[in-house]
Short mmCIF file of C-alpha atoms in Angstrom, two decimals:
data_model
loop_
_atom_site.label_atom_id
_atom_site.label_comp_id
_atom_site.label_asym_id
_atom_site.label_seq_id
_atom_site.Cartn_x
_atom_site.Cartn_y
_atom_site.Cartn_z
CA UNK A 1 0.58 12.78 23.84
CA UNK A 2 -2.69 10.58 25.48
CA UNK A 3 -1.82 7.32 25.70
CA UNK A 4 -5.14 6.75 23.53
CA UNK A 5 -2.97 8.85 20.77
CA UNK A 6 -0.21 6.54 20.46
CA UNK A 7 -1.18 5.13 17.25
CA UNK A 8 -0.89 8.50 15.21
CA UNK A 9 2.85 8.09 16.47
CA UNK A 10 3.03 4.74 14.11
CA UNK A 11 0.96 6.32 11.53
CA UNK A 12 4.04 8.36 10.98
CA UNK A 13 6.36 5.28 10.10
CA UNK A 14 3.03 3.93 7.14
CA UNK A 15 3.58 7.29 5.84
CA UNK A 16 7.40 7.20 5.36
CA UNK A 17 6.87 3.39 4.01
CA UNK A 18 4.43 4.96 1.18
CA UNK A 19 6.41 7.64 0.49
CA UNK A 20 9.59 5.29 -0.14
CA UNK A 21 7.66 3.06 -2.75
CA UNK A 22 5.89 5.77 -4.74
CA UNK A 23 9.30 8.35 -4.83
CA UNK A 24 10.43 6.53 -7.66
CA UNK A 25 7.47 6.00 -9.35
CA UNK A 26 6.87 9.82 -10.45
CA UNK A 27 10.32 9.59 -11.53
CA UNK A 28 10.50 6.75 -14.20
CA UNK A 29 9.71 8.84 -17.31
CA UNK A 30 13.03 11.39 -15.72
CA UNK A 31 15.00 7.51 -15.64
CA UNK A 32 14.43 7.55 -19.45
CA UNK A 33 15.17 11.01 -20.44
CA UNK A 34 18.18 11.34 -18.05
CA UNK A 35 19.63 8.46 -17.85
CA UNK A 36 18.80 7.04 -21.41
CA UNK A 37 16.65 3.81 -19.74
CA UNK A 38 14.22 1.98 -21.98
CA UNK A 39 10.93 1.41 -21.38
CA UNK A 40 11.61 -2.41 -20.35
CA UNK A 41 14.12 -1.63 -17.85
CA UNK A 42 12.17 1.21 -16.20
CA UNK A 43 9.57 -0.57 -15.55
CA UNK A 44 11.73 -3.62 -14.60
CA UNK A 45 13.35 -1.58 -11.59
CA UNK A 46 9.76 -0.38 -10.89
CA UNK A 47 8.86 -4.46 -10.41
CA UNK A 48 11.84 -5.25 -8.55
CA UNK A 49 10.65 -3.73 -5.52
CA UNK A 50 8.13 -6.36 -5.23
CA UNK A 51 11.19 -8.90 -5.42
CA UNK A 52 12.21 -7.50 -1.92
CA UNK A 53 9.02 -6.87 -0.71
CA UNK A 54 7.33 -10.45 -0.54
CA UNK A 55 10.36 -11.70 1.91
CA UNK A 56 10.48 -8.29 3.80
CA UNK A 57 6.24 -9.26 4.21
CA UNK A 58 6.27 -13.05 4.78
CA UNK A 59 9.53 -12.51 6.95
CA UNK A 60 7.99 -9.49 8.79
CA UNK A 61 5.00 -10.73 10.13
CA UNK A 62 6.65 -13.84 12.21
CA UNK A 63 9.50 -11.72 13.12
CA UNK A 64 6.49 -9.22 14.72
CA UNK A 65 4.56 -11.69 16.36
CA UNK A 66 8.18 -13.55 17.75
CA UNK A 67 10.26 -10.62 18.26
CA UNK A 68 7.63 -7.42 18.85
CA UNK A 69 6.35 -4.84 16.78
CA UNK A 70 8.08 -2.27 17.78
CA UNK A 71 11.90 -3.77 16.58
CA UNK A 72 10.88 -4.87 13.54
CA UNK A 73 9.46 -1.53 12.31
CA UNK A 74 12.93 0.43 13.43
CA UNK A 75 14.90 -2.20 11.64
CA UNK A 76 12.55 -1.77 8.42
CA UNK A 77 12.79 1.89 8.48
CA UNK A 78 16.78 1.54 8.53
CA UNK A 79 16.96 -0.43 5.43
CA UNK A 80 14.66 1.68 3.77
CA UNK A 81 16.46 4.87 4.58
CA UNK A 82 19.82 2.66 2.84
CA UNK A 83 17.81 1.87 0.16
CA UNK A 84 17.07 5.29 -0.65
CA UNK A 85 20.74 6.39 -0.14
CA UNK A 86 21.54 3.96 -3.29
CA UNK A 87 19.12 5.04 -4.96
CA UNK A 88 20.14 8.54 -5.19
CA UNK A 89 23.76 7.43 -6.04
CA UNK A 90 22.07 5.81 -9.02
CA UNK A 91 23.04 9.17 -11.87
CA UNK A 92 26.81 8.24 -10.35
CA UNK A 93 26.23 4.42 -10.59
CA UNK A 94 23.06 3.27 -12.06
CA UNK A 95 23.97 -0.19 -11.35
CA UNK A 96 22.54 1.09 -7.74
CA UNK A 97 19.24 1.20 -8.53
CA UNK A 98 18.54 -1.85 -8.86
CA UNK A 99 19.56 -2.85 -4.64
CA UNK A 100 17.99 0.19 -4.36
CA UNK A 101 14.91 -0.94 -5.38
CA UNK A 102 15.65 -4.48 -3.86
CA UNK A 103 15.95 -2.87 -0.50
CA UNK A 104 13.20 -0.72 -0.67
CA UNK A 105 10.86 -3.57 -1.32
CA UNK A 106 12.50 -5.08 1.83
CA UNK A 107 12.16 -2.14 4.33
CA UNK A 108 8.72 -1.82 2.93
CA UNK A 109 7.30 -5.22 3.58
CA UNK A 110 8.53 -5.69 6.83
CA UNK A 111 7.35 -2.05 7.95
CA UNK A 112 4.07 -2.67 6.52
CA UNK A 113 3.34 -5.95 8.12
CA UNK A 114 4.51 -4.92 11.50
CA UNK A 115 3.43 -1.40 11.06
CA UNK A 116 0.19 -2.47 10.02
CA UNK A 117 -0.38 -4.39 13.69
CA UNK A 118 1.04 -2.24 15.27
CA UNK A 119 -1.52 0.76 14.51
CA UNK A 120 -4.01 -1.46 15.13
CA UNK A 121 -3.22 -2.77 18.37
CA UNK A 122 -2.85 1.02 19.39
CA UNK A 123 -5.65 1.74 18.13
CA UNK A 124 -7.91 -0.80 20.44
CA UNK A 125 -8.23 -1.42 24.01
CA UNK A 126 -6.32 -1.63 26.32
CA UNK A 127 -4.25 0.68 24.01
CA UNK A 128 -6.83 3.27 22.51
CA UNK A 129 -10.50 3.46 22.10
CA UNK A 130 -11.39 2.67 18.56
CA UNK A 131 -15.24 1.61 17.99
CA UNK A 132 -13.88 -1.93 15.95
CA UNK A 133 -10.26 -3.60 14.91
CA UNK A 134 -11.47 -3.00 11.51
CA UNK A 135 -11.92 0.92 11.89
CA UNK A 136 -8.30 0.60 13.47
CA UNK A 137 -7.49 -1.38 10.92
CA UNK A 138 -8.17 0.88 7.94
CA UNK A 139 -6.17 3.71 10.11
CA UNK A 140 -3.08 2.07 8.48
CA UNK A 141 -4.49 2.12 5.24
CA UNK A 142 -5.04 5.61 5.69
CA UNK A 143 -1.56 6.66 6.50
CA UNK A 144 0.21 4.57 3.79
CA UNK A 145 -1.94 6.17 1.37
CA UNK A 146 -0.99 9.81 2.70
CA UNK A 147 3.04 8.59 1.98
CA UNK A 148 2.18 7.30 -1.35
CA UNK A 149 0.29 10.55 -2.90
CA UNK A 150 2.76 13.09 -1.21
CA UNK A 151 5.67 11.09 -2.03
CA UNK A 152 5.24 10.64 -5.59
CA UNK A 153 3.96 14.31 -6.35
CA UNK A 154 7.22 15.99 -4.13
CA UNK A 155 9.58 13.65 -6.21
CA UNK A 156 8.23 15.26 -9.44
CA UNK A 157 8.22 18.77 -8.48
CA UNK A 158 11.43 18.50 -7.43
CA UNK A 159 12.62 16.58 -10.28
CA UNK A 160 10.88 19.17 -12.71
CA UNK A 161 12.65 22.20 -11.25
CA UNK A 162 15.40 21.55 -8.64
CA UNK A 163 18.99 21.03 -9.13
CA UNK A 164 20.69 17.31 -9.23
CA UNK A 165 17.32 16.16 -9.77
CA UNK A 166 17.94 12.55 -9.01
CA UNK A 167 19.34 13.06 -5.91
CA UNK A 168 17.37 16.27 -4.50
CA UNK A 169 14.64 14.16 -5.18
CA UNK A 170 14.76 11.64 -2.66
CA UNK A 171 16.04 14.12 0.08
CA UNK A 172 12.69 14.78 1.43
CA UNK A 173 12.22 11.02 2.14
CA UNK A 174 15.49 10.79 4.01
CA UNK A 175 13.86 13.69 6.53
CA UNK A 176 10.46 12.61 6.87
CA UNK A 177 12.38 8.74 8.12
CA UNK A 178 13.66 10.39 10.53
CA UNK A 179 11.49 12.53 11.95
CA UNK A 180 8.72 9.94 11.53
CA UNK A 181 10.95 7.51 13.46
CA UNK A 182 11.89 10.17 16.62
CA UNK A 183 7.82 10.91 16.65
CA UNK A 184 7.27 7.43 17.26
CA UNK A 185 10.33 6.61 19.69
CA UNK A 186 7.98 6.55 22.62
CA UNK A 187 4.98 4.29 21.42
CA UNK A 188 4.70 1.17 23.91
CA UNK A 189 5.21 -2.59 22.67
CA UNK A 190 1.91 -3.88 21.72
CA UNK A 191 2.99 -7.74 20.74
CA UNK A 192 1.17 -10.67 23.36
CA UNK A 193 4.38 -12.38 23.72
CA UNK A 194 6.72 -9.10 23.91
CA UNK A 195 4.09 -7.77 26.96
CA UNK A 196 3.67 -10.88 28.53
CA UNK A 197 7.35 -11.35 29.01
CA UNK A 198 8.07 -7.65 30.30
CA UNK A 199 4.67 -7.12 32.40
CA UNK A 200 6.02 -3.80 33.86
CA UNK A 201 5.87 -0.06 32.82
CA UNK A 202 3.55 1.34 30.32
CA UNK A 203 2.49 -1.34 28.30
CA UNK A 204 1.11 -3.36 31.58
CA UNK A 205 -0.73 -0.44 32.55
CA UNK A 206 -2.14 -0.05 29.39
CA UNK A 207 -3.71 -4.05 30.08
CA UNK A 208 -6.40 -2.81 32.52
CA UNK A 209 -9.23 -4.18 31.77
CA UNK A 210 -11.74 -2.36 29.30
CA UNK A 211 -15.35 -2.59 28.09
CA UNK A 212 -14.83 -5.35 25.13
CA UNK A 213 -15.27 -4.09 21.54
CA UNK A 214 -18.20 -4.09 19.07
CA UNK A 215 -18.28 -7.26 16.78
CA UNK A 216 -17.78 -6.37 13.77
CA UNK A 217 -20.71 -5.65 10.97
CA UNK A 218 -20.76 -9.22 9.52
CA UNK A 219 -20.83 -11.15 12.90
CA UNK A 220 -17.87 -12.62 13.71
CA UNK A 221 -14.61 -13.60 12.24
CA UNK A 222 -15.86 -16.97 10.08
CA UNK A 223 -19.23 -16.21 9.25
CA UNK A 224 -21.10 -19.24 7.72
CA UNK A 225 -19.39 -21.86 9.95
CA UNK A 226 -16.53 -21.30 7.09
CA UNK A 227 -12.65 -21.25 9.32
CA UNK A 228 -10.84 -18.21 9.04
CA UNK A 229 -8.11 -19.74 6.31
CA UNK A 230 -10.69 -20.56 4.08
CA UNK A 231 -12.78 -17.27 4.48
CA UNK A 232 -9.22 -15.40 3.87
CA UNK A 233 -8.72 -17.51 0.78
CA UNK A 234 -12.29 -17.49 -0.59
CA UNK A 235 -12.81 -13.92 0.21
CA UNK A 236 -9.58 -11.70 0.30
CA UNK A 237 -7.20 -13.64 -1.57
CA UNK A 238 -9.02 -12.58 -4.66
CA UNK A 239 -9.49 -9.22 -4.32
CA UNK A 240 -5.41 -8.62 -2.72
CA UNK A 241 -3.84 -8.08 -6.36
CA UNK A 242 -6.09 -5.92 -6.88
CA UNK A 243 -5.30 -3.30 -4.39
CA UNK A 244 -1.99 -2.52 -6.26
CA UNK A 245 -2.51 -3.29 -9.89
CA UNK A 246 -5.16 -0.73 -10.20
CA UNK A 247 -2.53 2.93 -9.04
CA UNK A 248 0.30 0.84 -10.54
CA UNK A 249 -1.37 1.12 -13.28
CA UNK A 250 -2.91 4.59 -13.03
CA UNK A 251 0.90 6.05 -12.21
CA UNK A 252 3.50 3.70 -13.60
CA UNK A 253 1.74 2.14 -16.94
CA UNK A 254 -0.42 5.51 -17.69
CA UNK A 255 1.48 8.83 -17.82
CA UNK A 256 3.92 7.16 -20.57
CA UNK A 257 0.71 5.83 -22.79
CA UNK A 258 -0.82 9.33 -22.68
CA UNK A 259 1.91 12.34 -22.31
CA UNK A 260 3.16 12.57 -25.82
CA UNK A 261 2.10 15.97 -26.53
CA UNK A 262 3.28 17.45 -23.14
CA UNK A 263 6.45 18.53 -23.75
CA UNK A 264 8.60 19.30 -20.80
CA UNK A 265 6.02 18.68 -18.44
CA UNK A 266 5.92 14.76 -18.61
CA UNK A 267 7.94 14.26 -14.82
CA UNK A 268 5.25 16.87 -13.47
CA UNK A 269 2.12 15.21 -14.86
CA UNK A 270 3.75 12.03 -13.67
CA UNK A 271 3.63 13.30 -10.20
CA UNK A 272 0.41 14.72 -10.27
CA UNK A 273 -1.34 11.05 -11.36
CA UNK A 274 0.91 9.64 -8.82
CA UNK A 275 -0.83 12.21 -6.54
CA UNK A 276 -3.92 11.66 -7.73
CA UNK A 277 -4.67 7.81 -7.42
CA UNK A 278 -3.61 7.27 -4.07
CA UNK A 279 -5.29 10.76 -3.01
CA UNK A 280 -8.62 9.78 -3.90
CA UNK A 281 -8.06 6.59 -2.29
CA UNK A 282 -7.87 8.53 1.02
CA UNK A 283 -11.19 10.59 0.18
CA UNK A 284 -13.20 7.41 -0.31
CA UNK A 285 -12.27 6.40 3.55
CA UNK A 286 -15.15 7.78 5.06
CA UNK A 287 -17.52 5.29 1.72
CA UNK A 288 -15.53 2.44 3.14
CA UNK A 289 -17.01 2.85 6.30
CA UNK A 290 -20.42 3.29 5.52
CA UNK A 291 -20.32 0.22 3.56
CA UNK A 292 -18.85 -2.06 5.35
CA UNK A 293 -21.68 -1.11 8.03
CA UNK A 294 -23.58 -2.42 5.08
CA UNK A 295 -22.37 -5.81 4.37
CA UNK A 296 -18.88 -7.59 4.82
CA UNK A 297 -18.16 -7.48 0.87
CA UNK A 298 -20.11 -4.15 0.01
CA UNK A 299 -16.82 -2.23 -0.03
CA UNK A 300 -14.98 -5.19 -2.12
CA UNK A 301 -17.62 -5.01 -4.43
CA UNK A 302 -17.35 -1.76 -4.86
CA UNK A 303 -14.13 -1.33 -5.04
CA UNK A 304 -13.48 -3.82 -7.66
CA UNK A 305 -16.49 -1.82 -10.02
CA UNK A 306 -14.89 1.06 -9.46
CA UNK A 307 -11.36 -0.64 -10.90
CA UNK A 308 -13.32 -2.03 -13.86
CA UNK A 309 -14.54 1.47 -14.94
CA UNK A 310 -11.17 3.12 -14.47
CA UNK A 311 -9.67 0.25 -16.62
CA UNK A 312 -12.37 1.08 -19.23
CA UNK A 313 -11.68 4.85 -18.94
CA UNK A 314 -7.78 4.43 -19.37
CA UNK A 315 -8.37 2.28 -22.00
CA UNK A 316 -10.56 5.26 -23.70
CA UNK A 317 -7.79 7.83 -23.04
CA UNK A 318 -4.95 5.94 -24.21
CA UNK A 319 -6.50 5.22 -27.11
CA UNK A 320 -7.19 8.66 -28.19
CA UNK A 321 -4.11 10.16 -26.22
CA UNK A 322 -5.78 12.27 -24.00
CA UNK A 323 -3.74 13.15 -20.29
CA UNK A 324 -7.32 14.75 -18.73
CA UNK A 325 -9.07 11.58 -19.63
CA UNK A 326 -6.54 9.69 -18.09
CA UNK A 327 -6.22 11.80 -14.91
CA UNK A 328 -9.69 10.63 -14.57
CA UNK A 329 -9.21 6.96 -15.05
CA UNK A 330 -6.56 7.41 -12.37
CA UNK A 331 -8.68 8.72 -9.85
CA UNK A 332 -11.22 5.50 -10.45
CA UNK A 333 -8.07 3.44 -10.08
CA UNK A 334 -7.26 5.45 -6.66
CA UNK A 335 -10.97 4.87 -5.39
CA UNK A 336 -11.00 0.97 -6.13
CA UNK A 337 -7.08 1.31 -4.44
CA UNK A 338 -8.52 2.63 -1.37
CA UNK A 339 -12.08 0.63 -1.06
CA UNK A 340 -10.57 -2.39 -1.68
CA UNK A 341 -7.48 -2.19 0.99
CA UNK A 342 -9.93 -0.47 3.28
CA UNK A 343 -11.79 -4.56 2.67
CA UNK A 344 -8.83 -6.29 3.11
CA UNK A 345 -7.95 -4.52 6.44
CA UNK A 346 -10.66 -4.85 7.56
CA UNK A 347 -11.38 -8.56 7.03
CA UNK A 348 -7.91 -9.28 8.12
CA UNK A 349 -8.33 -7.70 11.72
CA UNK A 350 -12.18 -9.48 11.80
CA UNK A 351 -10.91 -12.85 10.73
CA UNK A 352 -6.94 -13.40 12.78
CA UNK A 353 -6.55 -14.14 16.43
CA UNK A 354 -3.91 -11.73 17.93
CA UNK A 355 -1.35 -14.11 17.90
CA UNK A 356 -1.22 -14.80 14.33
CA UNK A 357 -2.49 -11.15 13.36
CA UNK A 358 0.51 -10.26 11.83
CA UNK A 359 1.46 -13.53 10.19
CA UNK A 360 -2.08 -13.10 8.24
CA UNK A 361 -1.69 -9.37 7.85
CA UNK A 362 1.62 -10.22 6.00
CA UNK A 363 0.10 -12.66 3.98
CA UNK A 364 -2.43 -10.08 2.86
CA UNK A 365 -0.20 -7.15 1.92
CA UNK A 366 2.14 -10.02 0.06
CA UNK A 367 -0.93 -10.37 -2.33
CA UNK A 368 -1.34 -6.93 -2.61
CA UNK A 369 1.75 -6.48 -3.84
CA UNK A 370 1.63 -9.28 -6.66
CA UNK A 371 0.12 -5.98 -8.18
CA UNK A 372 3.07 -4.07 -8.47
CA UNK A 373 4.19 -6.39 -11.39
CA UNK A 374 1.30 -5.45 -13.34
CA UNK A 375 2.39 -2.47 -15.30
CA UNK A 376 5.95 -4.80 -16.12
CA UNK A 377 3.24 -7.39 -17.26
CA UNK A 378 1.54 -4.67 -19.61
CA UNK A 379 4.83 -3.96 -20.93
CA UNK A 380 5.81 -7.43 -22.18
CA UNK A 381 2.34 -7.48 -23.54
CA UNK A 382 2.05 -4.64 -25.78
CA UNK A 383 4.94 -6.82 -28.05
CA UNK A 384 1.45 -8.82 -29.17
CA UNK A 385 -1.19 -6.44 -27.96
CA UNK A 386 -2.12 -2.55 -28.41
CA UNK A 387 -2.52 -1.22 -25.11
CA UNK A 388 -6.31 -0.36 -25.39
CA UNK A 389 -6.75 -3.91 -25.53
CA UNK A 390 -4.99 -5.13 -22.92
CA UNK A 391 -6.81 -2.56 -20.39
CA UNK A 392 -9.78 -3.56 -21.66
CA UNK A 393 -8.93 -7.17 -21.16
CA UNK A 394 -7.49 -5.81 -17.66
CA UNK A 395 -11.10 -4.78 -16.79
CA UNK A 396 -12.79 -7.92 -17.54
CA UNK A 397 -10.39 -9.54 -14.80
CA UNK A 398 -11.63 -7.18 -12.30
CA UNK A 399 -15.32 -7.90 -13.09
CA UNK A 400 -15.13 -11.73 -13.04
CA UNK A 401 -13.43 -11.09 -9.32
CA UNK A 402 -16.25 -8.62 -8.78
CA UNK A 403 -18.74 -11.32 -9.47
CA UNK A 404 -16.65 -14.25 -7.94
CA UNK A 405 -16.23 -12.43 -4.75
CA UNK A 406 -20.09 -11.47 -4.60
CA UNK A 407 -21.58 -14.66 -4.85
CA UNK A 408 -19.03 -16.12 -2.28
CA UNK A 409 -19.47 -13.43 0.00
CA UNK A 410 -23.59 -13.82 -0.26
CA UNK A 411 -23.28 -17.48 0.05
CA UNK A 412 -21.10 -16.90 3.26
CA UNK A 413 -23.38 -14.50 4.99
CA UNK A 414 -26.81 -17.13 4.99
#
């Protein structure tokens, strides 16, 4: 492969992290018809991964910038292939599933914040040729987002009609790891530190000097005289929760509000919302592009309208039990998904020096991930609260951070 092709070999390793989060999302309605789980503890194991996930992110990113990229995201992929060995001895022990979960979390925070770098480094001279850090940027978004719709959908076909279904499952997972971790086997180091200490072999010779990159489309990491922490705080931190609370919803919170009448098909319409969300998420890539061109916070803005309206639409389908309507929520839910982590990317790569890329990167997918919690949060709140409501109350969040986030980023940009 080109040298300016490493980065699809990383891509790979996104892919497998997506597909080990969203495997056992398809399955949590087969949890409670097989293994006689409630509700509450369904979508307690579903939140758990979070649990593991914020140290596996806040730990990942120092351990990338201190110890290389390339360690961290072999070590991650280990513990999530363990993590998905306990969770398919969960119909044996179900007391498994919940390190399971734990682990999973783990492996996929630390393979996200190093992976995450590590595409884009690849992606960007001296490495590759990428017009901008944030086009590289959103390359990682891309590939997680492939590993989150294919994961989830495979788990429920399999689930619906293979043998064992708990365990087949999860097989799939256990090959892609692998072969998604031999594929990348011969990507170079990309970490400052790590290249500066070993200034010999590929990754030196990959340091020759280049034509410098494009700024990016706002004009420069801390536009407005604004620092980079405060830009990141005023500007992504709001948005971050976002990114995940709008397919948790769509494929954890959803399928179980909507899928009374579908009798034997409930694990395959599971998988095909889990399919769906992150799915559309990849088709609105080429959007997130243009509008970024645009302005910095044209894709946040849309993104978080386009959560808002899916909100709305669940809220509409739930209430009158309708699975099409819903399908359709879920695909609003998958476009703000992928506009607004295509933002957040972006800005990251736009606002960190390279030696604290990761560290910031980390910090960003921790926020993400807040999300996750959101359909437990539902859950707990349907004891006061019909669920209509609450996704209606759900979409008045997202348009107070639509209008919050517009009027900073305007103000920002004079």
């Amino acid at each position: 492969m080109s040298p300016q092709r490493h980065w699809l070999r990383a891509g790979w390793l996104m892919t497998a992290s997506g597909w080990s989060a969203n495997q056992f999302s398809a399955l949590l309605g087969a949890y409670r018809t097989d293994l006689g789980l409630t509700t509450a503890t369904t979508t307690a194991l579903f939140a758990v991964y979070v649990l593991g996930l914020i140290p596996g992110l806040l730990l990942g990113g120092p351990l990338a910038d201190h110890r290389g990229r390339r360690p961290v995201v072999f070590t991650a992929l280990a513990v999530s292939v363990l993590a998905t060995c306990l969770l398919m001895a969960g119909p044996a022990a179900a007391w498994a599933l919940w390190p399971g979960r734990f682990l999973t979390g783990l492996g996929a925070g630390a393979l996200l914040t190093a992976g995450s770098v590590w595409i884009k480094e690849l992606s960007t001279p001296p490495y590759g040729t990428a017009a901008t850090p944030g086009a590289a940027a959103r390359r990682a978004g891309l590939f997680l987002s492939a590993g989150f719709a294919s994961g989830g959908l495979a788990a429920a076909l399999i689930a619906q009609w293979a043998p064992h279904p708990m365990i087949t499952a999860y097989l799939p997972h256990l090959v892609l790891a692998a072969a998604a971790a031999l594929f990348a086997a011969h990507a170079p180091e990309t970490s400052p530190a790590r290249t500066a200490a070993h200034p010999t072999g590929e990754s030196a010779a990959a340091r020759t000097p280049t034509t410098p990159e494009p700024a990016p489309a706002h004009g420069g990491s801390s536009p407005g005289g604004a620092s980079p922490a405060t830009a990141f705080r005023r500007l992504v931190v709001p948005v971050a929760p976002w990114v995940f609370a709008a397919p948790t919803i769509a494929f954890a919170t959803l399928p179980g509000l909507v899928d009374a009448h579908l009798d034997g098909w409930q694990t395959v319409y599971a998988g095909v919302a889990t399919a769906v969300t992150p799915g559309v998420g990849l088709l609105v890539a080429p959007l997130a592009r243009r509008l970024a061109a645009r302005h910095r916070i044209a894709t946040a803005a849309a993104g978080l309208a386009a959560v808002a309206l899916g909100l709305l639409v669940a809220a509409l389908a739930v209430a009158h039990t309708q699975p099409a309507v819903a399908l359709v929520a879920a695909a609003l839910l998958g476009a703000g998904y992928g506009l607004c982590v295509a933002y957040g990317l972006t800005e990251v790569a736009a606002l960190a020096p390279a030696p604290r890329l990761a560290r910031l990167t980390a910090r960003f997918w921790a926020l993400c991930y807040l999300g996750f919690i959101t359909p437990y949060a539902i859950t707990l709140l349907t004891h006061a609260f019909a669920p209509p409501a609450i996704l209606t109350g759900a979409a008045a969040l997202a348009v107070l951070t639509l209008a919050t986030v517009t009027y900073r980023g305007t103000r920002s940009s004079r």
